[in-house]
Short mmCIF file of C-alpha atoms and ligand atoms in Angstrom, two decimals:
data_model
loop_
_atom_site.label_atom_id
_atom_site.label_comp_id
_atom_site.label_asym_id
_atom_site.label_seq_id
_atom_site.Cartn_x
_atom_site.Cartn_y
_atom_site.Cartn_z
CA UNK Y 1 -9.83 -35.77 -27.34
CA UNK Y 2 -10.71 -33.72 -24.27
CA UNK Y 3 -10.73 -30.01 -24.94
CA UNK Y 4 -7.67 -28.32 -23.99
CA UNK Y 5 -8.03 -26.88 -20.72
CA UNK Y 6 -7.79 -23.34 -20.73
CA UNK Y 7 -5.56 -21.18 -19.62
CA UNK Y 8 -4.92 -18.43 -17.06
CA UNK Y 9 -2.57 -16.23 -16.83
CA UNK Y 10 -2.11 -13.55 -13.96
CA UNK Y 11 0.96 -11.55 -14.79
CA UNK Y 12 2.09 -8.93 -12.78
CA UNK Y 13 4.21 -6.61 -14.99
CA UNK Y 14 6.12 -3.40 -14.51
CA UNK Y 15 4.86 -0.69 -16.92
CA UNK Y 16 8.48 0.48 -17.07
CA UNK Y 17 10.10 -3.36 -17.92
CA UNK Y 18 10.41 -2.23 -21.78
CA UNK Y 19 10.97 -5.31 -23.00
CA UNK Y 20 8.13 -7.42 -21.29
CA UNK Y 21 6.16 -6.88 -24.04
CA UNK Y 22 8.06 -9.48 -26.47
CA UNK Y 23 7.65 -12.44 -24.48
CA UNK Y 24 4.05 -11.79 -23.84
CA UNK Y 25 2.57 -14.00 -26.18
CA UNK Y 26 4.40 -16.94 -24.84
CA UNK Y 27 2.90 -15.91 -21.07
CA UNK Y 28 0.42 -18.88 -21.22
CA UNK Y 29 0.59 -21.66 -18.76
CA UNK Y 30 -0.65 -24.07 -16.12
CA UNK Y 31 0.84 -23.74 -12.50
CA UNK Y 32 -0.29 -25.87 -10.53
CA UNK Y 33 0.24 -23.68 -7.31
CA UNK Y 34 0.45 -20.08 -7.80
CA UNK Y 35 4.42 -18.84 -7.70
CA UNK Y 36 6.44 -16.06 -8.31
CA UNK Y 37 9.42 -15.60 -10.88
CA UNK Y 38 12.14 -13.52 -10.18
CA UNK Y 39 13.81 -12.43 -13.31
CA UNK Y 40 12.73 -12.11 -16.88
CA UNK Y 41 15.29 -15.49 -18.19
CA UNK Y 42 13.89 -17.47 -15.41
CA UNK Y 43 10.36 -16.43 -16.51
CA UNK Y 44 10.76 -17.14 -19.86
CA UNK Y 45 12.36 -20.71 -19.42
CA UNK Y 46 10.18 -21.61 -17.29
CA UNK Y 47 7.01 -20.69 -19.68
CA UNK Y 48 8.74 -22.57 -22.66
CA UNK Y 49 8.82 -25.76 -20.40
CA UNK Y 50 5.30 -25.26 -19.63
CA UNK Y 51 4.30 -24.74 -23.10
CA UNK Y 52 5.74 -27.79 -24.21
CA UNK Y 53 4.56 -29.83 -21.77
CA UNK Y 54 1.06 -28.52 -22.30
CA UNK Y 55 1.53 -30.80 -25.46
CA UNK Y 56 1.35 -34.03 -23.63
CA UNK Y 57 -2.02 -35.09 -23.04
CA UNK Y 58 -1.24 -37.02 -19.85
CA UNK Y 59 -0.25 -34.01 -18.11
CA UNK Y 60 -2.96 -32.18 -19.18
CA UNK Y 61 -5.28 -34.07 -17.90
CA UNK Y 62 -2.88 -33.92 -14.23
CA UNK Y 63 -2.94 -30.80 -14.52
CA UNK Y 64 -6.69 -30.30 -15.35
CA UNK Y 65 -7.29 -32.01 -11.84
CA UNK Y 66 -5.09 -29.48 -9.79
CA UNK Y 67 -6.84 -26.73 -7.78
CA UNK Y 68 -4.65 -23.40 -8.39
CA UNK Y 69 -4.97 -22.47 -12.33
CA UNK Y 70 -3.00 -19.13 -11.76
CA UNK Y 71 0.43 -18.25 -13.29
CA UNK Y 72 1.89 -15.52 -10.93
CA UNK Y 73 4.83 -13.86 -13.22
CA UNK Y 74 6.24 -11.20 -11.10
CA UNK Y 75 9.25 -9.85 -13.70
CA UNK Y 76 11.00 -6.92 -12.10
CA UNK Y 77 13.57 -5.92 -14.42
CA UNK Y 78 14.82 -2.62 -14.52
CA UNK Y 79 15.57 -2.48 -10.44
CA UNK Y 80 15.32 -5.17 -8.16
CA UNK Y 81 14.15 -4.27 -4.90
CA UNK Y 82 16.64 -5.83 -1.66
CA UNK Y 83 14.03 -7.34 0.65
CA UNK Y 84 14.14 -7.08 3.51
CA UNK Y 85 14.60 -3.52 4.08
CA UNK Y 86 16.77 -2.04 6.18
CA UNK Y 87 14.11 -0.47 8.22
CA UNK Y 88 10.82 -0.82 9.14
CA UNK Y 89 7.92 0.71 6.65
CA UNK Y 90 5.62 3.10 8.45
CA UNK Y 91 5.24 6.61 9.96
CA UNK Y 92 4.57 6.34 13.88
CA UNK Y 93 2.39 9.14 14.73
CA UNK Y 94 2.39 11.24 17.30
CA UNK Y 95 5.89 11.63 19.92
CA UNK Y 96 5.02 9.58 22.26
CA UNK Y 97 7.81 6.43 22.27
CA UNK Y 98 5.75 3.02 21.27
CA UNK Y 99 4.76 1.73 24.09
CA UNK Y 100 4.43 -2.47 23.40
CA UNK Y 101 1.63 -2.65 25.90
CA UNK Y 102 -0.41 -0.08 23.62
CA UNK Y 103 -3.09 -1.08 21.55
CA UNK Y 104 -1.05 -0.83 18.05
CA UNK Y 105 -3.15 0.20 15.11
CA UNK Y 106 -1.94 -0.18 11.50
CA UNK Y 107 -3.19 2.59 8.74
CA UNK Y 108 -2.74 1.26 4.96
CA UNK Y 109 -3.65 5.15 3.31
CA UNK Y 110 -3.72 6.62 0.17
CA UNK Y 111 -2.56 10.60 0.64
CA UNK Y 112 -4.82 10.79 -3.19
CA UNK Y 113 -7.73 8.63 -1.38
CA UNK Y 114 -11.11 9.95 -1.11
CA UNK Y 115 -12.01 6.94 1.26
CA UNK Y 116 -8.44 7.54 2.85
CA UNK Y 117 -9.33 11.24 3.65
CA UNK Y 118 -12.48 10.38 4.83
CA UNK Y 119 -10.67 7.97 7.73
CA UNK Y 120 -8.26 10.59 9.20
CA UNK Y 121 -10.21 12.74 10.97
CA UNK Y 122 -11.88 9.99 13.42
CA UNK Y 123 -8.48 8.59 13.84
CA UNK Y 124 -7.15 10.97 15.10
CA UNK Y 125 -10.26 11.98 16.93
CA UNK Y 126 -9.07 8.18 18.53
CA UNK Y 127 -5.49 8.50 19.15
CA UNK Y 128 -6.23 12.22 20.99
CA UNK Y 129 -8.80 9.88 23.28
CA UNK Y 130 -6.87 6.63 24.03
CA UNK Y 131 -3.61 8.87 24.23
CA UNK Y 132 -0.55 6.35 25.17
CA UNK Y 133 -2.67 3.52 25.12
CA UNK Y 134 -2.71 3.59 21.52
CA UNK Y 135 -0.49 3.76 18.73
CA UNK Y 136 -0.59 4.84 14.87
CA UNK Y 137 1.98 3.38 12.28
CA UNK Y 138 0.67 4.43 9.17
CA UNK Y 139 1.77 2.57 5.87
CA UNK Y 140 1.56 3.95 2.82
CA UNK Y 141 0.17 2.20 0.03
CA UNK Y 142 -0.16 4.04 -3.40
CA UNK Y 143 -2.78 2.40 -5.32
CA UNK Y 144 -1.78 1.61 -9.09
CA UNK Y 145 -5.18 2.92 -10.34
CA UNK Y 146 -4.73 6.82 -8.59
CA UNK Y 147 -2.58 7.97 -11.17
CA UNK Y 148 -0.08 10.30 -8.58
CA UNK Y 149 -0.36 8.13 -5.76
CA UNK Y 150 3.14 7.13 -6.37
CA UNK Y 151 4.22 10.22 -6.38
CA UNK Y 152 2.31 11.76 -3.59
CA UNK Y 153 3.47 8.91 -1.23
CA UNK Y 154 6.83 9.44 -2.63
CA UNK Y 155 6.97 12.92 -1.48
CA UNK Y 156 6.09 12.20 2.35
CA UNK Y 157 8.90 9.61 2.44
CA UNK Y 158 11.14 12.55 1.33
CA UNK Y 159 9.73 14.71 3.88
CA UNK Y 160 9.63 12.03 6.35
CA UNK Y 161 13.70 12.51 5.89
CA UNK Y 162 13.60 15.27 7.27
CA UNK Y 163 14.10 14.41 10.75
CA UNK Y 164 11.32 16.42 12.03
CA UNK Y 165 8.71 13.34 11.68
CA UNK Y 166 5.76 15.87 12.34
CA UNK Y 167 6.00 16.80 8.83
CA UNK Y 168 5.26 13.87 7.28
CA UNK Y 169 1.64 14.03 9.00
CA UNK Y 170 1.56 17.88 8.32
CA UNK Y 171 1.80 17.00 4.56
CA UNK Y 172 -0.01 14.15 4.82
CA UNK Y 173 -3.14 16.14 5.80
CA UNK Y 174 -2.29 18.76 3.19
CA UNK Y 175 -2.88 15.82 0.55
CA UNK Y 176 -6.11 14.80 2.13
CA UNK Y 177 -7.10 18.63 2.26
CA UNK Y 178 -6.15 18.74 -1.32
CA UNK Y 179 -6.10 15.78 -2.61
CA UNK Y 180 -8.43 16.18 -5.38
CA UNK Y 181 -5.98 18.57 -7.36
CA UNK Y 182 -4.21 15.16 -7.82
CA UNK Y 183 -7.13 12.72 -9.19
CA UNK Y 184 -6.88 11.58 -12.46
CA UNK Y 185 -9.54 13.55 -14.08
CA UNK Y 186 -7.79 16.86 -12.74
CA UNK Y 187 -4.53 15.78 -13.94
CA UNK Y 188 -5.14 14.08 -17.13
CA UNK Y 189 -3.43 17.37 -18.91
CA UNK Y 190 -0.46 17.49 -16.83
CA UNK Y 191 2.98 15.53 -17.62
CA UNK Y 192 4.39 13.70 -14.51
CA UNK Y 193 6.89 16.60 -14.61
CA UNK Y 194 4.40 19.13 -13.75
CA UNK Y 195 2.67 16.52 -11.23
CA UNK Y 196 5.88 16.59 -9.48
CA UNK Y 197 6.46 20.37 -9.47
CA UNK Y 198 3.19 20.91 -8.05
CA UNK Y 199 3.96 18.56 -5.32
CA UNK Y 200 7.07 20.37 -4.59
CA UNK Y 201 5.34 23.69 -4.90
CA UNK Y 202 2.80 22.52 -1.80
CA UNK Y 203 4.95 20.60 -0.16
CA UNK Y 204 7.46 23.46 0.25
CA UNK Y 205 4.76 25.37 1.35
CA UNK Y 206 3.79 22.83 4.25
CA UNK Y 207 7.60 22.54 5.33
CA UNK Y 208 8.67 25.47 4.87
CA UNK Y 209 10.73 27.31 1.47
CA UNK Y 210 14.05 26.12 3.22
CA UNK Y 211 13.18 22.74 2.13
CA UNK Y 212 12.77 23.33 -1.33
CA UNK Y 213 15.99 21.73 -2.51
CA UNK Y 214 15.72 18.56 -0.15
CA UNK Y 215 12.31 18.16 -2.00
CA UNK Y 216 13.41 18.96 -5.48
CA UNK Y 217 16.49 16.47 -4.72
CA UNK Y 218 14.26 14.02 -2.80
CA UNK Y 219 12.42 13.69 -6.30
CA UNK Y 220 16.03 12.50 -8.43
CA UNK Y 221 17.22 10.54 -5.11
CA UNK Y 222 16.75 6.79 -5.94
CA UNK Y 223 16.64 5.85 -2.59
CA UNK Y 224 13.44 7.60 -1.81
CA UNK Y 225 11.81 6.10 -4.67
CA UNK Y 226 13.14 2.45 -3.03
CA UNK Y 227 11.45 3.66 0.31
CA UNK Y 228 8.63 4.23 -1.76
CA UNK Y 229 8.45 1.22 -3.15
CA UNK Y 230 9.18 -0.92 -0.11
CA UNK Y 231 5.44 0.15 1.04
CA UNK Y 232 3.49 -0.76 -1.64
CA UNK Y 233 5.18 -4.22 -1.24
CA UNK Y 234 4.68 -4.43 2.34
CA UNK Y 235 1.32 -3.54 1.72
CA UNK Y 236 1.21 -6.13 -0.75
CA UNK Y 237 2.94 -8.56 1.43
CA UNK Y 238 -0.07 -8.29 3.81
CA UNK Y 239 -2.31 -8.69 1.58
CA UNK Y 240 -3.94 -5.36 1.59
CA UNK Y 241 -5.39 -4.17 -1.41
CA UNK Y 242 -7.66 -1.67 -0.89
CA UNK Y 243 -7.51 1.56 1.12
CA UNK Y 244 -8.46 2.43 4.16
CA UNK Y 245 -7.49 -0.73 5.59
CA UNK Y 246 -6.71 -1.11 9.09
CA UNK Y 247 -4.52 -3.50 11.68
CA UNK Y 248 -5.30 -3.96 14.78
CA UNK Y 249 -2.36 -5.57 16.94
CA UNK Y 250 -1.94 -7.42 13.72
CA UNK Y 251 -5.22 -7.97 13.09
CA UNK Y 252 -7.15 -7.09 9.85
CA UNK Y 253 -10.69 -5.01 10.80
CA UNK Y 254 -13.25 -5.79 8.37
CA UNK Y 255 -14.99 -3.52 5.80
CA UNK Y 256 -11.40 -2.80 4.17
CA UNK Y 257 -12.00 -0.01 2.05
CA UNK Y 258 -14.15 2.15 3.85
CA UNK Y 259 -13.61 5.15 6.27
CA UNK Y 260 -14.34 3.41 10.42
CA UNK Y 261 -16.20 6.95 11.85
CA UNK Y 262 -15.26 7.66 16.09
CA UNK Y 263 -18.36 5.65 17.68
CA UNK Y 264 -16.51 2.57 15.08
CA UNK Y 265 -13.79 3.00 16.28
CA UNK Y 266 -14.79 2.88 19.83
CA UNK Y 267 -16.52 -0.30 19.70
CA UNK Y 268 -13.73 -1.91 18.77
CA UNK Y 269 -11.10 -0.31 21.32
CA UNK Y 270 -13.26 0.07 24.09
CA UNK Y 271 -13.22 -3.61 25.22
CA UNK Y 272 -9.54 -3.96 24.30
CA UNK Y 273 -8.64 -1.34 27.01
CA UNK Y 274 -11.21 -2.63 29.35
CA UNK Y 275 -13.50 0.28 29.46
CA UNK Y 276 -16.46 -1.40 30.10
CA UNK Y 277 -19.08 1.44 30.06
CA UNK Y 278 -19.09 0.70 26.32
CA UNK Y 279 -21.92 -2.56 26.10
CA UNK Y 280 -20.85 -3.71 23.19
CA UNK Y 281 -19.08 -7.26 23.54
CA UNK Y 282 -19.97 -8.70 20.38
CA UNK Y 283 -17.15 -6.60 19.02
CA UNK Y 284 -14.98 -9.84 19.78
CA UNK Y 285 -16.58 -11.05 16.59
CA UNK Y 286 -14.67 -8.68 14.13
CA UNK Y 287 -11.80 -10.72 15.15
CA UNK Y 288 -13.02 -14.66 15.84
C1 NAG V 301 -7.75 18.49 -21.09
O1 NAG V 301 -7.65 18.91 -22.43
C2 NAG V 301 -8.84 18.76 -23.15
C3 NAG V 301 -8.55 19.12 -24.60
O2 NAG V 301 -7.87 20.34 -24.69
C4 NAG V 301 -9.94 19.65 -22.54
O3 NAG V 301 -11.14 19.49 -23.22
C5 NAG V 301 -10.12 19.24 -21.08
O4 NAG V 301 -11.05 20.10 -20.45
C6 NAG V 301 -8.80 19.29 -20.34
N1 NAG V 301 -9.00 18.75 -19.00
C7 NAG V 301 -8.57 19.34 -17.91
C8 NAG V 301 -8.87 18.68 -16.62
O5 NAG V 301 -7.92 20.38 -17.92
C1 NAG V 302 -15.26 4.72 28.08
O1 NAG V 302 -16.55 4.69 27.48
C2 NAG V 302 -17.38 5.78 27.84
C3 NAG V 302 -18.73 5.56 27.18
O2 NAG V 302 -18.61 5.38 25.82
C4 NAG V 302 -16.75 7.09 27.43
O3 NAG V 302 -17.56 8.18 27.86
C5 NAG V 302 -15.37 7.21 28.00
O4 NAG V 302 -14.75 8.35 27.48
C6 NAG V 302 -14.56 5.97 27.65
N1 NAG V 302 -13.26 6.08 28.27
C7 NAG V 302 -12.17 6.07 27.55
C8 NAG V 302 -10.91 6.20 28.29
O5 NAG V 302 -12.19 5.93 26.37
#
């Protein structure tokens, strides 16, 4: 007999999908291209199908020839997210209206990102240079291993209700400034309760105490925590993973994960705008 091939299983679980746990063990399978199951009965018929066809040695040995050995099980059970969404993610910076003809750059950020933190000030430092030539949409993409990231990103898109749009960047830079209240470490003590308090606390401060019930509400609104979630799976949708990443007019920079300093920054815009007292055309190759 040929061993039995073995297995992979990638599963991507909610934390909160209670009763993911019982059908666990019978997660195993061969896929031969990687794909994504809606809901938890379609999951779990389609792993008992796989598990007993895994019993026939013929297809075994099919499936020992195929190139993807991944089983993607997306199970999103308590709420199902409506894709698309009804708007756009991202926070346009600035007031300027988006001019198409601008350079657009994409942010993926992490308000509870060292590496995030460490991007903003050159960006901006860009965006006060290139003025309407440029453009910032930033996305916001809470990573799963920064404990309050959820909840810090959660906040902006409440404040980002607010109308007043230069808020959202006003707390956003708060987070940066103190983002380190809100690292794991710091916060291993606190329940998410008091996480969320102390968010509203700052916040309030940053927006002003008139706003202290639009926060505290923001926080029980389910539709924030949608808005919320709708970045993390655009993010995910472009396949960003790590944070900083950037976009330029839809195109990923390299280095994703690391802060791009001013004279970085440059080099790459420069030649887009035609300024060509910059001498660096190799920057063509981040891109070809
Ligand atoms: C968390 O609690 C433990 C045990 O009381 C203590 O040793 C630790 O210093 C606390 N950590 C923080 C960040 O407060
Ligand atoms: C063009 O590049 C030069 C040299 O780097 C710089 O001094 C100048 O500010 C740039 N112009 C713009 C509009 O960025």
């Amino acid at each position: 007999d040929p061993p039995r091939p073995a297995v992979t299983g990638v599963a991507a679980l909610k934390a909160d999908g209670a009763d993911c746990g019982s059908h666990w063990e019978t997660s195993v399978g061969v896929v031969p291209y990687g794909f994504c199951v809606r809901s938890h009965g379609e999951a779990v018929r389609i792993l008992c199908l796989l598990v007993e066809k895994m019993k026939r040695p013929n297809l075994v040995t099919s499936l020992l020839q195929s190139t993807f050995l991944f089983f993607l099980l997306s199970v999103s059970i308590v709420y199902a997210q409506p894709l698309p969404p009804p708007k756009f993610d991202g926070f346009v910076y600035g007031k300027h209206r988006v001019d198409w003809d601008a350079i657009q750059i994409e942010a993926f950020l992490d308000p509870v990102c060292p590496d995030s933190r460490d991007a903003w000030p050159p960006l901006k430092q860009v965006l006060a240079l290139y003025g309407d030539r440029v453009w910032l949409l930033v996305h916001l993409l809470p990573l799963p291993y920064h404990d309050n990231a959820f909840v810090a990103s959660r906040a902006l898109h409440i404040v980002n209700g607010i109308s007043n749009h230069h808020y959202t960047f006003k707390l956003l830079e708060w987070f940066f400034k103190y983002q380190e209240k809100f690292y794991n470490a710091q916060t291993r003590n606190l329940t998410r309760t008091e996480v969320v308090n102390e968010i509203v606390k700052s916040a309030t401060q940053v927006v002003g105490s008139s706003y202290l019930g639009t926060l505290e509400s923001g926080f029980n609104d389910r539709k924030t925590d949608l808005k919320t979630r709708v970045s993390f799976k655009y993010s995910a949708a472009r396949g960003v993973y790590g944070t900083p990443t950037f976009f330029i007019n839809g195109f990923q920079l390299p280095d994703a994960g690391s802060p791009l300093d001013f004279n970085g920054w440059k080099t790459i815009i420069d030649p887009l705008i035609g300024n060509k007292t910059t001498k660096n055309s190799d920057n063509m190759h981040y891109f070809l």
